[in-house]
Short mmCIF file of C-alpha atoms and ligand atoms in Angstrom, two decimals:
data_model
loop_
_atom_site.label_atom_id
_atom_site.label_comp_id
_atom_site.label_asym_id
_atom_site.label_seq_id
_atom_site.Cartn_x
_atom_site.Cartn_y
_atom_site.Cartn_z
CA MET A 102 0.01 0.00 -0.05
CA LEU A 103 0.97 3.65 -0.16
CA HIS A 104 3.12 4.87 2.67
CA PHE A 105 1.35 8.03 3.79
CA ASP A 106 2.68 10.81 6.06
CA HIS A 107 0.97 14.12 7.02
CA SER A 108 3.62 16.76 7.54
CA LEU A 109 1.31 19.46 6.31
CA ALA A 110 -1.39 18.55 8.88
CA ARG A 111 1.29 18.45 11.63
CA ASP A 112 3.07 21.58 10.71
CA LEU A 113 0.44 23.94 9.31
CA ASP A 114 -2.32 23.86 11.76
CA GLY A 115 -4.90 26.44 10.83
CA PHE A 116 -4.23 26.43 7.12
CA PHE A 117 -6.78 23.70 6.31
CA VAL A 118 -10.11 22.02 7.17
CA PRO A 119 -10.28 18.24 7.59
CA TRP A 120 -12.78 17.00 5.14
CA GLN A 121 -14.25 13.91 3.48
CA ALA A 122 -14.71 13.09 -0.16
CA ALA A 123 -18.33 12.72 -1.48
CA ARG A 124 -19.07 8.99 -1.96
CA PRO A 125 -19.71 8.50 -5.80
CA PRO A 126 -22.53 6.17 -6.76
CA ALA A 127 -20.74 3.92 -9.32
CA PRO A 128 -17.07 4.40 -9.58
CA ARG A 129 -15.32 3.03 -12.73
CA MET A 130 -11.72 3.26 -13.51
CA ILE A 131 -11.15 5.18 -16.80
CA ALA A 132 -7.42 5.86 -16.85
CA TRP A 133 -4.70 4.34 -14.50
CA ASN A 134 -1.06 5.27 -14.63
CA ALA A 135 0.51 1.98 -13.81
CA PRO A 136 4.17 3.04 -14.02
CA LEU A 137 3.47 6.07 -11.67
CA ALA A 138 1.65 3.77 -9.18
CA GLU A 139 4.56 1.49 -9.14
CA ALA A 140 6.94 4.33 -8.55
CA LEU A 141 4.81 5.52 -5.68
CA GLY A 142 5.12 2.10 -4.12
CA LEU A 143 1.55 0.94 -4.83
CA GLY A 144 1.53 -2.77 -5.47
CA GLU A 145 -0.90 -4.72 -7.67
CA ALA A 146 -4.53 -4.30 -6.77
CA ASP A 147 -7.88 -5.20 -8.24
CA PRO A 148 -9.16 -2.43 -10.58
CA GLU A 149 -12.54 -2.28 -8.91
CA GLN A 150 -10.82 -1.71 -5.52
CA LEU A 151 -8.63 0.87 -7.08
CA ALA A 152 -11.70 2.64 -8.52
CA ARG A 153 -13.33 2.81 -5.06
CA TRP A 154 -10.16 4.14 -3.43
CA PHE A 155 -9.35 6.71 -6.14
CA SER A 156 -12.79 8.14 -6.27
CA GLY A 157 -13.54 8.50 -2.62
CA ALA A 158 -16.07 5.69 -2.54
CA GLU A 159 -13.87 3.99 0.04
CA ASP A 160 -11.27 5.64 2.26
CA LEU A 161 -7.79 5.16 0.89
CA PRO A 162 -6.01 3.42 3.76
CA GLY A 163 -3.58 5.91 5.56
CA SER A 164 -5.00 9.01 4.13
CA GLN A 165 -6.28 11.99 6.14
CA PRO A 166 -8.25 14.17 3.65
CA LEU A 167 -8.27 17.89 4.10
CA ALA A 168 -9.09 20.95 2.06
CA LEU A 169 -6.30 23.63 1.98
CA ALA A 170 -7.08 27.39 2.28
CA TYR A 171 -5.55 29.77 -0.17
CA ALA A 172 -6.13 33.18 -1.66
CA GLY A 173 -5.24 34.45 -5.11
CA HIS A 174 -5.04 37.23 -7.68
CA GLN A 175 -7.41 36.13 -10.46
CA PHE A 176 -6.95 38.12 -13.74
CA GLY A 177 -5.32 40.87 -11.52
CA HIS A 178 -7.95 41.06 -8.84
CA PHE A 179 -7.35 39.89 -5.33
CA ASN A 180 -9.74 37.14 -4.00
CA PRO A 181 -8.86 36.73 -0.27
CA GLN A 182 -10.65 33.40 0.07
CA LEU A 183 -10.31 30.70 -2.61
CA GLY A 184 -9.04 27.30 -1.36
CA ASP A 185 -9.66 23.77 -2.36
CA GLY A 186 -13.26 24.05 -3.49
CA ARG A 187 -13.22 20.83 -5.51
CA ALA A 188 -10.09 19.19 -4.33
CA LEU A 189 -8.84 17.26 -1.28
CA LEU A 190 -5.33 16.59 -0.15
CA LEU A 191 -5.17 13.01 0.99
CA GLY A 192 -1.77 13.37 2.44
CA GLU A 193 1.82 12.93 1.37
CA VAL A 194 3.17 9.64 -0.06
CA LEU A 195 6.68 8.73 1.00
CA MET A 196 8.22 7.10 -2.09
CA PRO A 197 10.42 4.09 -1.76
CA GLY A 198 13.36 6.31 -2.56
CA GLY A 199 12.47 8.76 0.25
CA ALA A 200 10.81 11.54 -1.86
CA ARG A 201 7.63 13.13 -0.46
CA LEU A 202 4.76 13.82 -2.80
CA ASP A 203 1.23 15.14 -2.26
CA LEU A 204 -1.61 13.00 -3.39
CA GLN A 205 -4.75 15.02 -4.20
CA PHE A 206 -8.24 14.40 -5.43
CA LYS A 207 -9.83 16.86 -7.81
CA GLY A 208 -13.55 16.66 -8.30
CA SER A 209 -14.37 14.91 -4.97
CA GLY A 210 -17.31 17.09 -3.95
CA PRO A 211 -17.96 20.31 -2.17
CA THR A 212 -15.83 21.64 0.66
CA PRO A 213 -16.08 24.73 2.90
CA PHE A 214 -14.27 26.61 0.09
CA SER A 215 -16.63 25.74 -2.74
CA ARG A 216 -18.36 29.12 -2.77
CA GLN A 217 -21.79 27.73 -4.04
CA ALA A 218 -20.13 25.57 -6.76
CA ASP A 219 -20.66 21.77 -6.86
CA GLY A 220 -17.02 20.67 -6.16
CA LYS A 221 -17.16 18.24 -8.99
CA CYS A 222 -15.17 17.73 -12.15
CA ALA A 223 -16.36 16.48 -15.61
CA LEU A 224 -14.73 13.58 -17.20
CA GLY A 225 -13.36 15.54 -20.23
CA PRO A 226 -11.41 18.10 -18.22
CA ALA A 227 -10.05 15.43 -15.89
CA LEU A 228 -8.72 13.44 -18.85
CA ARG A 229 -7.44 16.66 -20.33
CA GLU A 230 -5.44 17.34 -17.30
CA TYR A 231 -4.24 13.74 -17.16
CA LEU A 232 -3.10 13.84 -20.93
CA ILE A 233 -1.38 17.22 -20.77
CA SER A 234 0.32 16.67 -17.45
CA GLU A 235 1.74 13.37 -18.57
CA ALA A 236 2.83 14.95 -21.87
CA MET A 237 4.56 17.77 -20.01
CA ALA A 238 6.38 15.20 -17.73
CA ALA A 239 7.59 13.28 -20.81
CA LEU A 240 8.84 16.62 -22.24
CA GLY A 241 10.94 17.11 -19.15
CA VAL A 242 8.92 19.99 -17.72
CA PRO A 243 8.34 20.15 -13.92
CA THR A 244 4.66 19.30 -13.47
CA THR A 245 2.04 17.66 -11.30
CA ARG A 246 1.52 14.12 -12.55
CA SER A 247 -1.77 12.16 -12.97
CA LEU A 248 -2.34 8.83 -11.32
CA ALA A 249 -5.98 8.09 -12.06
CA VAL A 250 -9.19 9.25 -13.48
CA VAL A 251 -12.25 7.42 -12.12
CA ALA A 252 -15.74 8.15 -13.48
CA THR A 253 -18.11 8.66 -10.62
CA GLY A 254 -21.33 7.34 -12.25
CA GLU A 255 -22.90 10.74 -11.60
CA GLY A 256 -23.94 13.24 -14.26
CA LEU A 257 -22.89 16.93 -14.03
CA TRP A 258 -24.44 19.93 -15.70
CA ARG A 259 -21.94 22.22 -17.52
CA GLU A 260 -24.16 24.05 -19.99
CA GLN A 261 -25.02 20.43 -21.13
CA PRO A 262 -24.80 17.17 -19.24
CA HIS A 263 -21.36 15.47 -18.83
CA PRO A 264 -20.12 12.44 -16.85
CA GLY A 265 -18.46 13.29 -13.62
CA ALA A 266 -15.05 12.05 -12.58
CA VAL A 267 -12.36 12.24 -9.90
CA LEU A 268 -8.76 12.95 -10.96
CA THR A 269 -5.92 11.89 -8.65
CA ARG A 270 -2.89 13.91 -9.01
CA ILE A 271 0.57 13.84 -7.54
CA ALA A 272 2.65 17.07 -6.81
CA ALA A 273 5.83 18.07 -5.05
CA SER A 274 3.24 19.97 -3.05
CA HIS A 275 0.19 22.09 -3.46
CA LEU A 276 1.65 25.25 -1.87
CA ARG A 277 1.00 28.15 -4.13
CA VAL A 278 1.78 31.89 -4.23
CA GLY A 279 -1.86 32.20 -3.19
CA THR A 280 -1.13 30.15 -0.06
CA PHE A 281 1.25 32.82 1.05
CA GLU A 282 -1.20 35.53 0.07
CA TRP A 283 -3.78 33.92 2.27
CA ALA A 284 -1.42 33.61 5.21
CA ALA A 285 -0.44 37.26 4.96
CA ALA A 286 -3.99 38.50 4.45
CA HIS A 287 -5.68 36.55 7.22
CA LYS A 288 -2.98 35.51 9.77
CA GLY A 289 -0.11 37.94 9.65
CA ARG A 290 3.65 37.64 9.86
CA GLU A 291 4.07 34.64 12.18
CA ALA A 292 2.00 32.48 9.92
CA VAL A 293 3.87 33.60 6.90
CA GLU A 294 7.12 32.66 8.67
CA GLN A 295 5.69 29.29 9.68
CA LEU A 296 4.65 28.64 6.00
CA THR A 297 8.11 29.81 4.84
CA ASP A 298 9.79 27.31 7.14
CA TYR A 299 7.53 24.59 5.85
CA ALA A 300 8.03 25.47 2.17
CA LEU A 301 11.88 25.61 2.59
CA LYS A 302 12.00 22.30 4.35
CA ARG A 303 9.86 20.71 1.68
CA HIS A 304 11.33 22.24 -1.49
CA PHE A 305 14.53 24.08 -0.87
CA SER A 306 16.08 22.29 2.07
CA ASP A 307 19.54 23.72 1.14
CA ARG A 308 18.34 27.21 1.91
CA GLN A 309 16.89 26.39 5.33
CA GLU A 310 19.97 27.86 7.07
CA ALA A 311 19.87 31.17 5.15
CA HIS A 312 20.12 34.27 7.27
CA ASN A 313 16.92 35.71 5.87
CA ARG A 314 14.76 32.72 5.15
CA PRO A 315 11.72 34.47 3.57
CA LEU A 316 14.13 36.30 1.26
CA ALA A 317 15.85 33.01 0.45
CA LEU A 318 12.48 31.55 -0.26
CA LEU A 319 11.61 34.41 -2.63
CA ASP A 320 14.90 33.92 -4.51
CA ALA A 321 14.29 30.13 -4.82
CA VAL A 322 10.80 30.60 -6.17
CA CYS A 323 11.95 33.32 -8.70
CA GLU A 324 14.54 30.78 -9.92
CA ALA A 325 12.12 27.89 -10.14
CA GLN A 326 9.44 29.93 -11.91
CA ALA A 327 11.96 31.57 -14.39
CA ALA A 328 13.20 28.00 -15.30
CA LEU A 329 9.64 26.75 -15.56
CA VAL A 330 8.22 29.47 -17.67
CA ALA A 331 11.32 29.39 -19.92
CA GLN A 332 10.47 25.75 -20.57
CA TRP A 333 6.91 26.55 -21.47
CA MET A 334 8.03 29.25 -23.86
CA ASN A 335 10.47 26.89 -25.56
CA LEU A 336 7.66 24.32 -26.11
CA GLY A 337 4.96 26.78 -27.23
CA PHE A 338 2.86 25.96 -24.10
CA VAL A 339 0.19 28.45 -23.08
CA HIS A 340 -1.03 27.81 -19.48
CA GLY A 341 -4.03 29.95 -19.87
CA VAL A 342 -4.80 30.92 -16.28
CA MET A 343 -1.66 32.15 -14.55
CA ASN A 344 -3.58 33.48 -11.53
CA THR A 345 -1.40 33.53 -8.33
CA ASP A 346 -3.54 30.54 -6.93
CA ASN A 347 -2.20 28.54 -9.97
CA VAL A 348 1.46 29.29 -9.37
CA THR A 349 3.29 26.83 -7.27
CA ILE A 350 6.15 27.28 -4.82
CA SER A 351 7.83 24.19 -6.00
CA GLY A 352 8.13 25.46 -9.51
CA GLU A 353 5.91 22.72 -11.07
CA THR A 354 3.19 23.40 -13.61
CA ILE A 355 -0.15 22.99 -11.91
CA ASP A 356 -3.87 23.34 -12.73
CA TYR A 357 -4.26 22.41 -16.37
CA GLY A 358 -7.46 24.13 -17.28
CA PRO A 359 -7.75 26.09 -20.56
CA CYS A 360 -4.10 25.38 -21.50
CA ALA A 361 -2.90 24.60 -24.96
CA PHE A 362 0.15 24.16 -27.15
CA LEU A 363 0.66 26.67 -30.00
CA ASP A 364 -0.17 25.50 -33.37
CA ALA A 365 1.00 28.43 -35.50
CA TYR A 366 3.48 30.61 -33.64
CA ALA A 367 1.97 33.95 -32.50
CA ASP A 368 3.18 35.90 -29.50
CA ASP A 369 -0.38 37.10 -28.76
CA LYS A 370 -2.09 33.82 -29.05
CA VAL A 371 -4.86 33.13 -26.54
CA PHE A 372 -6.88 29.95 -26.38
CA SER A 373 -8.90 30.44 -23.18
CA SER A 374 -12.47 31.45 -23.55
CA ILE A 375 -12.32 33.39 -20.30
CA ASP A 376 -9.14 35.44 -21.13
CA ARG A 377 -10.78 38.16 -23.15
CA GLY A 378 -8.12 40.80 -22.62
CA GLY A 379 -5.21 38.43 -23.53
CA ARG A 380 -3.60 38.84 -20.06
CA TYR A 381 -2.29 35.23 -20.27
CA ALA A 382 -1.37 35.17 -24.01
CA PHE A 383 1.67 33.15 -24.97
CA GLY A 384 4.15 36.07 -25.11
CA GLN A 385 2.80 37.55 -21.90
CA GLN A 386 3.77 34.59 -19.74
CA PRO A 387 7.20 35.80 -18.66
CA LEU A 388 5.76 39.18 -17.75
CA VAL A 389 2.90 37.77 -15.92
CA CYS A 390 5.30 35.35 -14.09
CA ARG A 391 7.08 38.39 -12.72
CA TRP A 392 3.78 40.10 -11.79
CA ASN A 393 2.90 36.96 -9.81
CA LEU A 394 6.27 36.94 -8.10
CA TYR A 395 5.70 40.47 -7.05
CA ARG A 396 2.58 39.27 -5.29
CA LEU A 397 4.61 36.61 -3.52
CA ALA A 398 7.16 39.33 -2.47
CA SER A 399 4.27 41.45 -1.09
CA ALA A 400 3.15 38.48 1.01
CA LEU A 401 6.64 37.84 2.30
CA ILE A 402 7.92 41.43 2.75
CA GLU A 403 6.89 41.87 6.33
CA ALA A 404 8.73 38.71 7.38
CA ILE A 405 11.68 39.74 5.09
CA VAL A 406 12.18 43.23 6.69
CA ALA A 407 11.62 41.78 10.22
CA VAL A 408 14.96 39.99 9.61
CA ASP A 409 16.72 42.91 8.06
CA GLU A 410 15.32 46.17 7.04
CA ALA A 411 17.86 46.44 4.25
CA ASP A 412 16.61 43.29 2.60
CA ASN A 413 13.63 45.28 1.31
CA GLU A 414 15.96 46.64 -1.23
CA VAL A 415 17.49 43.22 -2.03
CA ALA A 416 13.99 41.92 -2.67
CA ARG A 417 13.12 44.90 -4.93
CA GLN A 418 16.31 44.36 -6.97
CA MET A 419 15.60 40.66 -7.23
CA LEU A 420 12.22 41.30 -8.93
CA GLU A 421 13.70 44.10 -11.03
CA ALA A 422 16.32 41.64 -12.32
CA PHE A 423 13.85 38.86 -13.05
CA PRO A 424 13.73 39.44 -16.83
CA GLU A 425 17.42 38.66 -17.11
CA ARG A 426 17.08 35.65 -14.96
CA PHE A 427 14.17 34.41 -17.16
CA GLU A 428 16.08 35.13 -20.39
CA ALA A 429 19.10 33.21 -19.21
CA HIS A 430 16.95 30.08 -18.85
CA TRP A 431 15.01 30.78 -22.05
CA LEU A 432 18.33 31.08 -24.02
CA MET A 433 19.82 28.02 -22.49
CA GLY A 434 16.76 26.03 -23.73
CA LEU A 435 16.71 27.67 -27.07
CA ARG A 436 20.39 26.89 -27.69
CA ALA A 437 19.56 23.32 -27.21
CA LYS A 438 16.64 23.61 -29.55
CA LEU A 439 18.93 25.13 -32.21
CA GLY A 440 21.62 22.55 -31.72
CA LEU A 441 24.21 24.91 -30.22
CA ARG A 442 26.50 23.56 -27.59
CA SER A 443 28.78 26.59 -27.27
CA SER A 444 27.65 30.09 -26.36
CA GLU A 445 28.40 33.39 -27.97
CA PRO A 446 27.26 36.78 -27.00
CA GLU A 447 25.14 37.25 -30.07
CA ASP A 448 23.02 34.18 -29.39
CA MET A 449 20.28 36.23 -27.72
CA SER A 450 19.86 38.32 -30.82
CA LEU A 451 19.98 35.19 -33.04
CA GLY A 452 17.20 33.63 -30.86
CA ARG A 453 15.11 36.65 -30.84
CA GLY A 454 15.63 37.03 -34.59
CA LEU A 455 14.12 33.76 -35.26
CA PHE A 456 10.80 34.82 -33.68
CA THR A 457 10.89 38.25 -35.32
CA ALA A 458 11.30 36.42 -38.69
CA LEU A 459 8.46 34.02 -37.90
CA ASP A 460 6.00 36.73 -37.04
CA GLY A 461 2.95 36.29 -39.32
CA GLN A 462 4.31 33.15 -41.02
CA GLN A 463 1.78 30.76 -39.53
CA ALA A 464 4.69 28.39 -38.84
CA ASP A 465 3.78 25.49 -36.61
CA PHE A 466 5.88 26.02 -33.52
CA THR A 467 6.60 22.36 -32.88
CA ARG A 468 7.23 21.29 -36.54
CA LEU A 469 9.50 24.19 -37.24
CA PHE A 470 12.27 23.00 -34.93
CA ARG A 471 12.23 19.49 -36.37
CA ALA A 472 12.38 21.14 -39.81
CA LEU A 473 15.47 23.04 -38.73
CA SER A 474 17.21 19.85 -37.73
CA ALA A 475 16.15 18.29 -41.01
CA SER A 476 17.64 21.18 -42.94
CA LEU A 477 21.14 20.87 -41.30
CA GLY A 478 22.34 19.14 -44.38
CA GLY A 479 21.66 22.32 -46.34
CA ASP A 480 18.11 21.94 -47.64
CA TYR A 481 16.27 25.15 -46.86
CA GLY A 482 13.24 23.76 -48.64
CA VAL A 483 12.14 21.70 -45.58
CA VAL A 484 12.00 24.92 -43.58
CA ALA A 485 10.35 26.97 -46.26
CA ALA A 486 7.62 24.37 -46.53
CA GLU A 487 6.57 25.44 -43.03
CA LEU A 488 6.18 29.08 -43.84
CA THR A 489 3.59 31.35 -45.59
CA GLU A 490 6.31 33.17 -47.47
CA ARG A 491 9.03 30.78 -48.47
CA GLU A 492 11.94 33.29 -48.10
CA ALA A 493 10.84 34.70 -44.76
CA LEU A 494 13.42 32.71 -42.81
CA TRP A 495 16.26 32.66 -45.39
CA PRO A 496 18.44 35.43 -43.88
CA TRP A 497 17.96 34.00 -40.45
CA TRP A 498 18.58 30.43 -41.55
CA ASN A 499 21.83 31.52 -43.16
CA ALA A 500 22.96 33.33 -39.98
CA TRP A 501 22.05 30.16 -37.91
CA ARG A 502 23.97 27.86 -40.35
CA ASN A 503 26.98 30.11 -39.94
CA ARG A 504 26.68 29.99 -36.19
CA VAL A 505 26.31 26.16 -36.31
CA GLU A 506 29.50 25.97 -38.43
CA ARG A 507 31.37 27.83 -35.68
CA ASP A 508 29.86 25.53 -33.11
CA GLY A 509 31.75 22.60 -34.68
CA GLY A 510 30.78 18.93 -34.53
CA ASP A 511 29.12 16.70 -37.10
CA PRO A 512 25.60 17.27 -38.50
CA ALA A 513 24.25 13.85 -37.56
CA SER A 514 24.89 14.20 -33.97
CA ARG A 515 23.68 17.78 -33.95
CA ALA A 516 20.43 16.69 -35.58
CA ALA A 517 20.06 13.84 -33.03
CA ALA A 518 20.63 16.35 -30.16
CA MET A 519 18.04 18.67 -31.59
CA ASP A 520 15.52 15.93 -32.07
CA ALA A 521 16.01 14.79 -28.53
CA VAL A 522 14.76 18.19 -27.30
CA ASN A 523 12.36 19.19 -30.06
CA PRO A 524 9.24 17.00 -29.74
CA LEU A 525 7.47 15.35 -32.63
CA TYR A 526 4.30 14.51 -30.81
CA ILE A 527 2.48 16.89 -28.47
CA PRO A 528 -1.19 16.77 -27.41
CA ARG A 529 -2.30 18.92 -30.35
CA ASN A 530 -5.52 20.73 -29.78
CA HIS A 531 -7.68 19.16 -32.49
CA LEU A 532 -6.41 15.67 -31.50
CA THR A 533 -7.01 16.33 -27.78
CA ASP A 534 -10.51 17.57 -28.35
CA ALA A 535 -11.25 14.44 -30.66
CA ALA A 536 -9.89 12.16 -28.02
CA LEU A 537 -11.88 13.65 -25.18
CA SER A 538 -15.17 13.63 -27.19
CA ALA A 539 -14.66 9.96 -28.02
CA ALA A 540 -13.90 9.27 -24.32
CA GLU A 541 -17.09 10.94 -23.16
CA GLN A 542 -18.86 8.66 -25.59
CA GLY A 543 -17.14 5.63 -24.09
CA ASP A 544 -14.44 5.12 -26.70
CA MET A 545 -11.01 5.38 -24.95
CA ALA A 546 -8.87 4.24 -27.95
CA PRO A 547 -8.08 7.71 -29.35
CA PHE A 548 -7.29 8.95 -25.91
CA GLU A 549 -4.91 6.00 -25.20
CA ARG A 550 -3.21 6.42 -28.65
CA LEU A 551 -2.56 10.16 -28.04
CA LEU A 552 -1.41 9.56 -24.53
CA ASP A 553 1.00 6.83 -25.74
CA LEU A 554 2.53 9.11 -28.36
CA ALA A 555 2.70 12.14 -26.09
CA SER A 556 4.43 10.03 -23.50
CA HIS A 557 7.19 9.33 -25.95
CA PRO A 558 7.27 12.70 -27.68
CA PHE A 559 10.68 12.53 -29.48
CA THR A 560 10.59 9.18 -31.12
CA PRO A 561 9.10 8.87 -34.58
CA ARG A 562 6.60 6.13 -34.96
CA GLU A 563 5.64 4.51 -38.16
CA GLY A 564 2.13 5.29 -39.51
CA MET A 565 1.56 8.15 -37.06
CA GLU A 566 2.46 10.95 -39.44
CA ALA A 567 -1.12 12.52 -38.93
CA TYR A 568 -0.18 13.10 -35.28
CA GLU A 569 2.81 15.31 -36.36
CA ARG A 570 0.59 17.70 -38.14
CA GLY A 571 -1.50 20.71 -37.12
CA ALA A 572 -5.32 20.89 -37.59
CA PRO A 573 -6.49 20.48 -41.20
CA ASP A 574 -6.91 23.78 -43.03
CA GLY A 575 -10.25 25.42 -42.53
CA SER A 576 -10.68 23.97 -39.00
CA PRO A 577 -12.43 26.47 -36.68
CA ALA A 578 -10.15 28.47 -34.31
CA HIS A 579 -9.43 26.44 -31.21
CA VAL A 580 -10.96 27.56 -27.93
CA THR A 581 -10.31 26.08 -24.52
CA TYR A 582 -12.55 26.25 -21.54
CA CYS A 583 -11.90 26.30 -17.83
CA GLY A 584 -11.87 22.88 -16.31
CA THR A 585 -14.97 23.38 -14.19
P1 AMP B 757 -9.32 26.68 -10.91
O1 AMP B 757 -9.93 27.41 -12.04
O2 AMP B 757 -9.49 25.09 -10.96
O3 AMP B 757 -7.86 27.03 -10.71
O4 AMP B 757 -10.12 27.12 -9.63
C1 AMP B 757 -10.05 28.37 -8.99
C2 AMP B 757 -10.93 28.28 -7.73
O5 AMP B 757 -12.27 27.94 -7.93
C3 AMP B 757 -10.40 27.29 -6.68
O6 AMP B 757 -10.54 27.81 -5.42
C4 AMP B 757 -11.22 26.11 -7.00
O7 AMP B 757 -11.38 25.32 -5.89
C5 AMP B 757 -12.52 26.75 -7.24
N1 AMP B 757 -13.35 25.98 -8.09
C6 AMP B 757 -13.35 25.72 -9.44
N2 AMP B 757 -14.29 24.89 -9.91
C7 AMP B 757 -15.03 24.54 -8.91
C8 AMP B 757 -16.17 23.67 -8.64
N3 AMP B 757 -16.72 23.02 -9.66
N4 AMP B 757 -16.66 23.63 -7.39
C9 AMP B 757 -16.06 24.25 -6.38
N5 AMP B 757 -15.03 25.03 -6.48
C10 AMP B 757 -14.47 25.18 -7.73
MG1 MG B 758 -6.49 26.58 -9.49
#
């Protein structure tokens, strides 16, 4: 069985409410992540038993469910009281290797934080989170993982009827920027310090002995978020709702709602039906990330200056310098995508130049980088085929080829290195939609095929060429909806 421990319940009294999952009428296992289950130390079990445990129908042995309180800035506006309105933390699982991971239900019924909503989750959004989080993990992006989706046997009403489900997800923790905002808004400095100690112990144990611990935490989160958002940008990933309650302290991607991968590259691309002002557009993400870190700094500042008044200025400069920190991560990732092992001072302008040249070209973000590696032998045609205007990338491509020349090494190993970081298969929007509609009709085959491909994103598979391509021409613009 799972080896549970409950450090959050022990150390953060007052930050949560003990609670019970709703008992679903007819749980049925829809998606089960066997390799992850094994890594968590969960032995073989009968699928019907698993469905009862991972839906709340039967208490999971060793768990102590609770709903966590948090606040958050949603689309720029502070909401002092959010919290787990449709989620429950069952506790932390101690892995065989010693790691500690949260196990959480999503869609397990109303809690004291549900604010009139039903606390439930529809099957489609639960499977969407499962698919995209597993794809992100396979792409090497820090992320929550998905262990199970169990249909509850209940119907939900979301403009039309949908089957209900419980998603079980695994995370380094569920501490968010919004958890700190909640502590600062409702409980004051001592609670912020208590939360800081807990977060450092859990995620940044090497910084526990820092002179100014809240400042050290701020620095660690800035670093983790800079690295994370840089990875998103290098994969064309749009989170869609970067509210501060969806920003983890650990630096994992969390809360896959109206997220999507870019098809055609465009900095101002928005998929989410609720993001009317484009606040969380693709190109906005580094800026919004810093905005969110300012909110974390505000929550921490009283505790920071209590240690040392002068650290107010250090914190200010840290946030001021965030763009350079982000860009360093972004460029490191982009160098790898472009097959460069050395670094030159002009690499930043080469990298930026690529996206300037791509502006308006309708180039598929994912395919373009595979086309670049395919063009290493000197065939610009494979790159041109991805563009609206065939010559648009010609000057940039020549500059890149000169740079590659200076980088040295042989083309075959460079192409292999590029293809090991530039995916071939991602959960493309039209494929994901088709897979989820089929799943809601009871046909899991398209979901399983897409999950399998997205779980091995770099390896070409025979007969799967359709999965490498964007939506057919003339498809309607893709829109994503919040996972409620
Ligand atoms: P999310 O959009 O999933 O990040 O959720 C934002 C906030 O709304 C969180 O506090 C959630 O717990 C809450 N929430 C979202 N959907 C529901 C629901 N169906 N029932 C209760 N609370 C919800
Ligand atoms: Mg959320």
